[in-house]
Short mmCIF file of C-alpha atoms in Angstrom, two decimals:
data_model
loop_
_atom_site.label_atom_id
_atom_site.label_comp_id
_atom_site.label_asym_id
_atom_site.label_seq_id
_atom_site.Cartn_x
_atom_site.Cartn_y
_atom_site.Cartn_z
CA UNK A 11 -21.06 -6.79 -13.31
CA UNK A 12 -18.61 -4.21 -11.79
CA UNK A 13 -17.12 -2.02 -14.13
CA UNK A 14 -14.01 -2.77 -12.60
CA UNK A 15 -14.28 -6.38 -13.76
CA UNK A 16 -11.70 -6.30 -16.42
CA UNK A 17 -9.35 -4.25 -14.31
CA UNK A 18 -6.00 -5.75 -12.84
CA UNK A 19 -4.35 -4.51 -9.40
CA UNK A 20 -0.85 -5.40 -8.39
CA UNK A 21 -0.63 -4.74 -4.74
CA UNK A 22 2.94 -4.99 -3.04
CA UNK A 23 3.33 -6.70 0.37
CA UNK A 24 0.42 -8.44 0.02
CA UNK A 25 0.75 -12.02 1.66
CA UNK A 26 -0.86 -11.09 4.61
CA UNK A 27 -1.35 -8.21 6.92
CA UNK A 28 -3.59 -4.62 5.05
CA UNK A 29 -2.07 -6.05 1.49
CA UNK A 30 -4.13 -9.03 2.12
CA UNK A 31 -7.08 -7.15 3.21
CA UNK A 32 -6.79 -4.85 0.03
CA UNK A 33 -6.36 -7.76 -2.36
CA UNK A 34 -10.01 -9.00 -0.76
CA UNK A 35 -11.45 -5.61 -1.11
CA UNK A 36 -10.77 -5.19 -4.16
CA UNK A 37 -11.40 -8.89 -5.66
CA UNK A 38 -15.00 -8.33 -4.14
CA UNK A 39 -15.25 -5.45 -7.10
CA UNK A 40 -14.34 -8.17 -9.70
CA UNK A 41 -10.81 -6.78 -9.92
CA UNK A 42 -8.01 -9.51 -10.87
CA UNK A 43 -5.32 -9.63 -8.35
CA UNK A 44 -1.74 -9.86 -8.06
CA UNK A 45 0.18 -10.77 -4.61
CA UNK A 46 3.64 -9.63 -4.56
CA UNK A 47 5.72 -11.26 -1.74
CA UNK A 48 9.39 -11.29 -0.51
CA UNK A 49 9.15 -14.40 1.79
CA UNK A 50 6.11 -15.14 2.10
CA UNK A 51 5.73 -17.97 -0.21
CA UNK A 52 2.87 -19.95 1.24
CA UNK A 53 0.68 -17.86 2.91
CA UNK A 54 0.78 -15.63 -0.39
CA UNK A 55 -0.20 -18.71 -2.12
CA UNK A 56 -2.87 -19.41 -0.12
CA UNK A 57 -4.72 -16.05 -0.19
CA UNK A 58 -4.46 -16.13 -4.04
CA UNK A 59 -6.29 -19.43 -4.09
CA UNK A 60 -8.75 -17.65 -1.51
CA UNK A 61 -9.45 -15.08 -3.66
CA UNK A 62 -9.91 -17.04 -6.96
CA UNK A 63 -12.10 -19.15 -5.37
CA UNK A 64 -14.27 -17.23 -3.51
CA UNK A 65 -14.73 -14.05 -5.74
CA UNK A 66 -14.47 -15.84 -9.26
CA UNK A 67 -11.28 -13.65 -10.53
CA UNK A 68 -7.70 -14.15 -11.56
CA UNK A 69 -5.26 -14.03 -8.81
CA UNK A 70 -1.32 -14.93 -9.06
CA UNK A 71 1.63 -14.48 -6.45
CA UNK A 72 4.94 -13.65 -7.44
CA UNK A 73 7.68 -13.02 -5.38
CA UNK A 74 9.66 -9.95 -5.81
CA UNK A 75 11.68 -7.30 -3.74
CA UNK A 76 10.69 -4.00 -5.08
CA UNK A 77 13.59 -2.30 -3.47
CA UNK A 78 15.66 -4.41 -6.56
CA UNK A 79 15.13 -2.21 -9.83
CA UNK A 80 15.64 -5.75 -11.77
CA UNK A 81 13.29 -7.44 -9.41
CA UNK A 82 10.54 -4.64 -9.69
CA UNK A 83 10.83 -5.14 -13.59
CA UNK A 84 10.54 -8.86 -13.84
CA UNK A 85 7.40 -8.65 -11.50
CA UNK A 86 5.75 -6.11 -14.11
CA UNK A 87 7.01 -7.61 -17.23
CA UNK A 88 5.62 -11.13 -15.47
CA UNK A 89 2.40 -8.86 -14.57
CA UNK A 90 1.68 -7.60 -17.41
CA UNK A 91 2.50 -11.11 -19.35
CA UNK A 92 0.34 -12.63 -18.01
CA UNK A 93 -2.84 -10.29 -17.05
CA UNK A 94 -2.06 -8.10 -20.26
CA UNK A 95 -2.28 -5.18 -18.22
CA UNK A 96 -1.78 -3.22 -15.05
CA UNK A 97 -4.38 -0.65 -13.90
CA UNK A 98 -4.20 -0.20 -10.25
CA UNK A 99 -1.04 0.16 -8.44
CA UNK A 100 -1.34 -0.58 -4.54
CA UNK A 101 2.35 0.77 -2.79
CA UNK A 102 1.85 -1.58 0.16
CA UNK A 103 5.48 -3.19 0.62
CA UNK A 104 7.97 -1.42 2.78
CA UNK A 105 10.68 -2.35 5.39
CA UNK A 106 10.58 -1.07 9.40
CA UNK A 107 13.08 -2.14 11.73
CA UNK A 108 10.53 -2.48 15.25
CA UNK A 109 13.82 -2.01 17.69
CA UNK A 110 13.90 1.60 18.32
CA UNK A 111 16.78 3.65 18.23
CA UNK A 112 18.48 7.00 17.15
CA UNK A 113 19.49 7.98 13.83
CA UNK A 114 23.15 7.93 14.80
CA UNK A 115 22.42 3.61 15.56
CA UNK A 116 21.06 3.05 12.43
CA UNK A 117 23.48 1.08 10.07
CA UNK A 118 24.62 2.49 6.36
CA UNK A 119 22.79 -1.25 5.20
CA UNK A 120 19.24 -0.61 8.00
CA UNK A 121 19.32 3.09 6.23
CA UNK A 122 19.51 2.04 2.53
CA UNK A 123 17.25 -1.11 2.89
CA UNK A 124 14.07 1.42 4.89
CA UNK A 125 14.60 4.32 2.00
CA UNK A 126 15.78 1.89 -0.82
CA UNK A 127 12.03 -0.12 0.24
CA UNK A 128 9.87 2.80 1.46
CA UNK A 129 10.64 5.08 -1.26
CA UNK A 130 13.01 4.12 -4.20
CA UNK A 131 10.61 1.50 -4.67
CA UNK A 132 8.17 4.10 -5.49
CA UNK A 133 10.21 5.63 -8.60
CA UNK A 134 11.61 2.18 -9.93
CA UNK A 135 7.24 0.77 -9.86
CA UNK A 136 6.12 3.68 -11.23
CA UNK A 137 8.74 3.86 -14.09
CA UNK A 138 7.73 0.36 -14.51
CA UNK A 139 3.68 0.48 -14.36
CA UNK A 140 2.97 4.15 -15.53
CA UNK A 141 3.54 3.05 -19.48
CA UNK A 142 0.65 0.59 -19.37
CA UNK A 143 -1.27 2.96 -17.59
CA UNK A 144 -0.81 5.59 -20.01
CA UNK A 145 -1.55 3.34 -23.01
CA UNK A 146 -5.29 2.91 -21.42
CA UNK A 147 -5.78 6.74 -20.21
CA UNK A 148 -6.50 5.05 -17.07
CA UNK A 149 -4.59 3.97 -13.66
CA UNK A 150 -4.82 4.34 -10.11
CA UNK A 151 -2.06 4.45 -7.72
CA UNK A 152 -2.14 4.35 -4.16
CA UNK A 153 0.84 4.70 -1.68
CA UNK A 154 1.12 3.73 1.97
CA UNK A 155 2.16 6.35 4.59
CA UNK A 156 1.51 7.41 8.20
CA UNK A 157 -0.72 10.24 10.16
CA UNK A 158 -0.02 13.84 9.29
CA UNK A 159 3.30 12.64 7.02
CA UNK A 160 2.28 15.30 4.52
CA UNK A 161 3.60 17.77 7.46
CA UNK A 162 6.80 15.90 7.90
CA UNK A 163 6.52 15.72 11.10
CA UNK A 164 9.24 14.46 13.58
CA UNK A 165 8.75 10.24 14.25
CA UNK A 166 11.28 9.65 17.31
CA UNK A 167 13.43 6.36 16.82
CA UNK A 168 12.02 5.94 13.09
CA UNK A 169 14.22 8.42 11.33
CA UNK A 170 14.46 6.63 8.06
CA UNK A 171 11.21 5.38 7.82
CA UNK A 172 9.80 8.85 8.57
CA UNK A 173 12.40 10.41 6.14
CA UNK A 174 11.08 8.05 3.38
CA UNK A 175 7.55 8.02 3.90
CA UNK A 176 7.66 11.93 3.67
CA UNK A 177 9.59 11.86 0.38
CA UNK A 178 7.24 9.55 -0.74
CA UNK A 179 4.09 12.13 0.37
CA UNK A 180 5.89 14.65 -1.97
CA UNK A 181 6.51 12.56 -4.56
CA UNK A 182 2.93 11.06 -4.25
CA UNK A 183 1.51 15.11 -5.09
CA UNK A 184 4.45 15.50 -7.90
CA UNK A 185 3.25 12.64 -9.76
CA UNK A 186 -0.38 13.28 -9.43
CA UNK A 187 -0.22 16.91 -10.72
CA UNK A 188 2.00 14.50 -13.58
CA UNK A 189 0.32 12.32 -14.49
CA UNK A 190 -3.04 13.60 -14.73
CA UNK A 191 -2.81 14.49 -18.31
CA UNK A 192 -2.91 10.49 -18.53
CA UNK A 193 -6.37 9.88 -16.66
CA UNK A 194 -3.79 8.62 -14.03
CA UNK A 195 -5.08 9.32 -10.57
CA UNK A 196 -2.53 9.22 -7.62
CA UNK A 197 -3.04 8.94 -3.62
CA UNK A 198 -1.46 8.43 -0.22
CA UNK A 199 -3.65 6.39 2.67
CA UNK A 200 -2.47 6.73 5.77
CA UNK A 201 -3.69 4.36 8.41
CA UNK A 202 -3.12 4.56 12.12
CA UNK A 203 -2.72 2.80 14.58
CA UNK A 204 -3.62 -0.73 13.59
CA UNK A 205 -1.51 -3.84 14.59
CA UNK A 206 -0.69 -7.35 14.21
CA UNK A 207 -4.11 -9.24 14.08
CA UNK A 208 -6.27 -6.25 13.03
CA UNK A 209 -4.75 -5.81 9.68
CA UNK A 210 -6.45 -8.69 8.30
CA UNK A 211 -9.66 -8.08 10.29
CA UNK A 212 -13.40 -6.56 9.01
CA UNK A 213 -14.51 -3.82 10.75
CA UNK A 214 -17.53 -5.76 11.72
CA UNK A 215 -15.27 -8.16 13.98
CA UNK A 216 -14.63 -5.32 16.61
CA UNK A 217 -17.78 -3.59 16.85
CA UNK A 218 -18.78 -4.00 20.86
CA UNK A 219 -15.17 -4.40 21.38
CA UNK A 220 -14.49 -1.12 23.45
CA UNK A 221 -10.93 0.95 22.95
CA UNK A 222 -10.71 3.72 25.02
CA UNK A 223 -7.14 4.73 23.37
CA UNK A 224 -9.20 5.98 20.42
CA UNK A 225 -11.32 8.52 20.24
CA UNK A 226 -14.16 6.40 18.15
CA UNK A 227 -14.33 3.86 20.74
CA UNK A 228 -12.88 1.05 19.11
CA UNK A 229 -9.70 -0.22 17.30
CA UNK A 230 -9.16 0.11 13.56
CA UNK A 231 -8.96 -3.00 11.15
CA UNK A 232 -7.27 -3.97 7.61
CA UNK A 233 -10.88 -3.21 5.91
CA UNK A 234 -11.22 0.54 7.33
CA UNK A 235 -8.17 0.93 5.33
CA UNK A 236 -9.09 -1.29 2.60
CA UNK A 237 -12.59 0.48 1.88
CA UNK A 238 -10.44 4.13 1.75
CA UNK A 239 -8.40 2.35 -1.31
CA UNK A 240 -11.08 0.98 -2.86
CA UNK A 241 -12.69 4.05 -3.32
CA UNK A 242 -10.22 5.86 -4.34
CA UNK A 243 -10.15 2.77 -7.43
CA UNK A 244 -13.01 3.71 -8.50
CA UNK A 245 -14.05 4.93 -11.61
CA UNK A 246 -15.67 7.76 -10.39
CA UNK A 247 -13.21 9.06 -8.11
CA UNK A 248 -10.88 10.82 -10.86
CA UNK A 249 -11.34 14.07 -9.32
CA UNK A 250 -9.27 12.58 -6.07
CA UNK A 251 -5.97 13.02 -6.50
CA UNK A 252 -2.51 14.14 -4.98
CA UNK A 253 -4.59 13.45 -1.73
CA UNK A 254 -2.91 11.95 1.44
CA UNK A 255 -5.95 10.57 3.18
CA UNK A 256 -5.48 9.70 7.21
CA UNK A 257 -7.46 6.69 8.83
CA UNK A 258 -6.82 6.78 12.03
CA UNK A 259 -10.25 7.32 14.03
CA UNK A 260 -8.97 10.66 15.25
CA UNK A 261 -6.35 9.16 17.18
CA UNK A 262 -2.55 11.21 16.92
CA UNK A 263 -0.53 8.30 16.58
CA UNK A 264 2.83 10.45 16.77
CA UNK A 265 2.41 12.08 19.89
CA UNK A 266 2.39 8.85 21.56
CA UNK A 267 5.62 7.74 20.00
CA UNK A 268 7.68 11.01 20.36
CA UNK A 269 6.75 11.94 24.58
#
């Protein structure tokens, strides 16, 4: 038996898409699971019966928006009610507006509802989760952002979401350094460019399947991503910490955006 097995994860934004593929990755470790969703209802349903069912753990689905302090402490109070704990935070969850446009377009409410999602969430979950972490002297969180964010780099016609996902690289490495005292381990992932379809994908269901955009040869998927935060769950890696981690395949994702 894994000795993850009597672990719980709460993973935000996890209907579908590289929450989904976490959720799998880590239910395969014998990890209980909890789906957070915003409007998702059904298809966060169904991949909680998916996992119970195939990998033999507890799985729920609760819908929350974690850019609502109240709703992001009714999910962990609900949580931890239920599971009786929470031991691996997965920052998934965050809003981006696809239209591109300049800062100066951006409306007060599109501004708000990218930071409020991308990194206010942050503070208001890990006020909420760090407690029952520290009670165990054990936790694992792992945030979401994008290729070289530690650098803060510039991300042309995604102002705000660069903005937030580079305050929430710094705040990632503040609360690691933090938290560490409290066998709480904290990391950023940072996958590149992988779309639509390929979140939810294994890596096995593009080998042969040629990309000459990247310099591996072939497209990343939801598990590439999935495998990085799994390992960084472990037990054993509690030396990693205030990392930000790319998976990209060597590819600069930004370059292509800002020419």
């Amino acid at each position: 038996m894994s000795i993850l097995s009597n672990k719980v994860a709460l993973i935000t934004g996890s209907a579908t898409g590289l929450g989904k593929r976490t959720a799998i990755e880590l239910a395969k470790n014998g990890i209980d699971i909890v789906l957070n969703y915003v409007h998702s209802s059904e298809s966060a349903k169904e991949t909680s019966r998916f996992i119970s069912e195939t990998y033999g753990v507890r799985s729920m689905a609760i819908q929350s928006d974690i850019s609502l302090l109240e709703d992001v402490h009714k999910l962990v109070n609900h949580t931890h009610s239920v599971m009786g704990r929470i031991d691996i935070l997965v920052h998934n969850a965050g809003p981006f507006i696809k239209e591109m446009k300049k800062m100066s377009e951006y409306t007060t409410e599109e501004w708000n509802s990218i930071i409020n999602g991308n990194l206010t969430s942050v503070f208001y979950l890990s006020k909420e989760v760090f407690p029952l972490m520290r009670v165990n002297k054990w936790g694992r969180m792992i945030t979401i952002g994008f290729d070289r964010v530690e650098t803060a780099p510039a991300w042309k016609f995604r102002s705000a979401y660069a903005a937030a996902k580079c305050g929430t690289a710094s705040l990632t490495k503040t609360l690691a350094i933090e938290e560490a005292e409290n066998g709480i381990t904290v990391n950023m992932v940072c996958p590149g460019d992988i779309r639509n379809k390929f979140k939810e994908m294994n890596i096995e269901d593009v080998r042969g399947k040629s990309d000459l955009t990247n310099p591996v040869g072939r497209t990343g998927t939801g598990e590439d991503i999935a495998r990085v935060i799994s390992f960084l769950c472990n037990e054993d890696s509690d030396f990693i910490t205030g990392s930000i981690i790319s998976v990209t395949g060597g590819k600069d994702v930004l370059n292509k955006h800002n020419s």
